[in-house]
XYZ file of N, CA and C in Angstrom:
228
model
N 152.587 99.762 25.468
C 151.531 98.908 25.994
C 151.279 99.323 27.514
N 150.144 99.887 27.844
C 149.874 100.258 29.189
C 148.983 99.214 29.880
N 149.199 99.059 31.169
C 148.480 98.182 31.948
C 147.315 98.812 32.554
N 146.275 98.070 32.755
C 144.953 98.485 33.456
C 145.387 98.773 34.920
N 145.205 99.902 35.488
C 145.646 100.045 36.935
C 144.786 99.170 37.843
N 143.704 98.685 37.619
C 142.950 97.777 38.502
C 143.594 96.408 38.399
N 144.033 95.943 37.308
C 144.740 94.770 37.242
C 146.025 94.767 37.978
N 146.722 95.887 37.911
C 147.969 96.091 38.642
C 147.823 96.118 40.169
N 146.742 96.732 40.612
C 146.328 96.907 42.041
C 146.013 95.446 42.404
N 145.208 94.709 41.872
C 144.925 93.460 42.161
C 146.002 92.442 42.205
N 147.061 92.500 41.350
C 148.158 91.696 41.261
C 149.066 92.109 42.534
N 149.143 93.393 42.681
C 149.981 93.742 43.852
C 149.501 93.263 45.292
N 148.140 93.305 45.357
C 147.597 92.785 46.558
C 147.732 91.351 46.775
N 147.681 90.600 45.633
C 147.997 89.109 45.583
C 149.246 88.905 45.984
N 150.181 89.492 45.493
C 151.620 89.304 45.702
C 151.981 89.558 47.152
N 151.360 90.546 47.738
C 151.706 91.015 49.150
C 150.961 89.809 50.054
N 149.817 89.431 49.593
C 149.114 88.343 50.352
C 149.958 86.996 50.497
N 150.404 86.666 49.190
C 151.173 85.418 49.105
C 152.570 85.704 49.953
N 153.108 86.742 49.973
C 154.324 87.046 50.626
C 154.048 86.850 52.207
N 153.067 87.468 52.607
C 152.732 87.410 54.068
C 152.427 86.035 54.503
N 151.681 85.187 53.686
C 151.308 83.896 54.000
C 152.703 83.106 54.139
N 153.586 83.334 53.126
C 154.781 82.562 53.116
C 155.594 82.936 54.372
N 155.612 84.240 54.754
C 156.261 84.665 56.154
C 155.710 83.813 57.261
N 154.326 83.818 57.326
C 153.598 83.086 58.436
C 154.021 81.668 58.376
N 153.966 81.062 57.213
C 154.253 79.624 57.020
C 155.735 79.273 57.597
N 156.610 80.033 57.080
C 157.900 79.862 57.655
C 157.971 80.035 59.161
N 157.314 81.061 59.703
C 157.402 81.228 61.175
C 156.684 80.267 62.017
N 155.489 79.608 61.495
C 154.777 78.898 62.337
C 154.873 77.331 61.911
N 155.282 77.124 60.653
C 155.602 75.688 60.243
C 154.340 75.038 59.528
N 153.226 75.667 59.481
C 152.091 74.937 58.845
C 151.181 76.060 58.101
N 150.495 75.534 57.167
C 149.585 76.463 56.545
C 148.398 76.852 57.404
N 148.034 75.828 58.165
C 146.780 76.069 59.080
C 147.149 77.107 60.084
N 148.381 77.162 60.661
C 148.701 78.128 61.754
C 149.008 79.465 61.028
N 149.521 79.481 59.705
C 149.728 80.682 58.926
C 148.333 81.292 58.614
N 147.420 80.416 58.226
C 145.979 80.998 57.911
C 145.402 81.570 59.173
N 145.539 80.855 60.334
C 144.978 81.417 61.452
C 145.545 82.798 61.916
N 146.812 82.857 61.751
C 147.517 84.163 62.185
C 147.077 85.226 61.120
N 146.891 84.828 59.796
C 146.519 85.825 58.832
C 145.027 86.235 59.149
N 144.164 85.355 59.666
C 142.891 85.641 60.051
C 142.829 86.750 61.224
N 143.775 86.483 62.217
C 143.838 87.399 63.283
C 144.491 88.671 62.888
N 145.444 88.758 61.943
C 145.948 90.200 61.514
C 144.949 90.696 60.734
N 144.097 90.186 59.878
C 143.081 90.846 59.139
C 141.941 91.347 59.977
N 141.628 90.466 60.904
C 140.549 90.917 61.800
C 141.033 92.203 62.614
N 142.218 92.259 63.169
C 142.676 93.257 63.921
C 142.743 94.523 62.973
N 143.147 94.334 61.775
C 143.235 95.546 60.874
C 141.788 96.106 60.471
N 140.847 95.117 60.453
C 139.510 95.592 60.163
C 138.835 96.349 61.480
N 139.224 96.001 62.655
C 138.825 96.677 63.934
C 139.440 98.048 63.868
N 140.734 98.182 63.658
C 141.478 99.405 63.612
C 140.802 100.353 62.630
N 140.576 99.830 61.385
C 140.088 100.688 60.338
C 138.638 101.144 60.716
N 137.804 100.323 61.339
C 136.447 100.675 61.735
C 136.583 101.808 62.832
N 137.410 101.736 63.714
C 137.640 102.820 64.692
C 138.101 104.067 64.019
N 138.941 103.991 63.146
C 139.535 105.160 62.435
C 138.438 105.810 61.614
N 137.559 104.956 61.059
C 136.538 105.546 60.207
C 135.491 106.286 61.126
N 135.137 105.673 62.215
C 134.366 106.166 63.235
C 134.811 107.571 63.705
N 136.115 107.668 64.087
C 136.557 108.852 64.417
C 136.733 109.981 63.442
N 137.001 109.510 62.233
C 136.912 110.517 61.185
C 135.515 110.955 60.881
N 134.621 110.140 61.012
C 133.147 110.566 60.761
C 132.706 111.547 61.753
N 133.176 111.327 63.054
C 132.753 112.209 64.180
C 133.437 113.552 64.056
N 134.753 113.503 63.505
C 135.480 114.717 63.332
C 134.878 115.592 62.272
N 134.453 114.909 61.257
C 133.910 115.553 60.079
C 132.533 116.221 60.459
N 131.767 115.442 61.259
C 130.509 116.032 61.729
C 130.727 117.137 62.630
N 131.596 117.166 63.510
C 131.987 118.357 64.442
C 132.522 119.515 63.498
N 133.186 119.222 62.538
C 133.619 120.345 61.696
C 132.639 121.006 61.023
N 131.592 120.190 60.344
C 130.452 120.630 59.674
C 129.559 121.514 60.664
N 129.338 120.984 61.794
C 128.701 121.678 62.897
C 129.264 123.077 63.173
N 130.603 123.056 63.297
C 131.212 124.352 63.586
C 131.106 125.315 62.393
N 131.186 124.791 61.261
C 130.995 125.709 60.102
C 129.724 126.246 59.969
N 128.693 125.391 60.186
C 127.227 125.816 60.114
C 126.975 126.822 61.196
N 127.531 126.646 62.348
C 127.329 127.557 63.481
C 128.181 128.784 63.485
N 129.138 128.883 62.558
C 129.976 130.022 62.344
C 131.056 130.052 63.390
N 131.400 128.901 64.066
C 132.484 128.936 65.052
C 133.716 128.334 64.496
N 134.851 128.702 65.182
C 136.068 127.982 64.727
C 136.762 127.503 66.033
N 137.116 126.312 66.130
C 137.722 125.597 67.278
C 136.979 125.886 68.538
N 135.684 125.819 68.475
C 134.831 125.926 69.461
C 134.555 127.395 70.093
N 135.205 128.347 69.379
C 135.097 129.717 69.886
C 134.213 130.450 68.883
N 133.621 131.498 69.477
C 132.686 132.387 68.629
C 133.426 133.401 67.918
């Protein structure tokens, strides 16, 4: 019996989420504080991911421009 990879991924994400919430609950003593900390962590992760995606996009654009111009590492 094989499992659907999508179901496995969703289950793994749910387990990690519950584990992190439990950690924050133990650390801060309430679900409200745990939820607030989780919001902060996820917001920070989204900001970091956005910056990384922007940097990757710029690097890809520079690479494509270099290939189109026939240069390598900014040299002719």
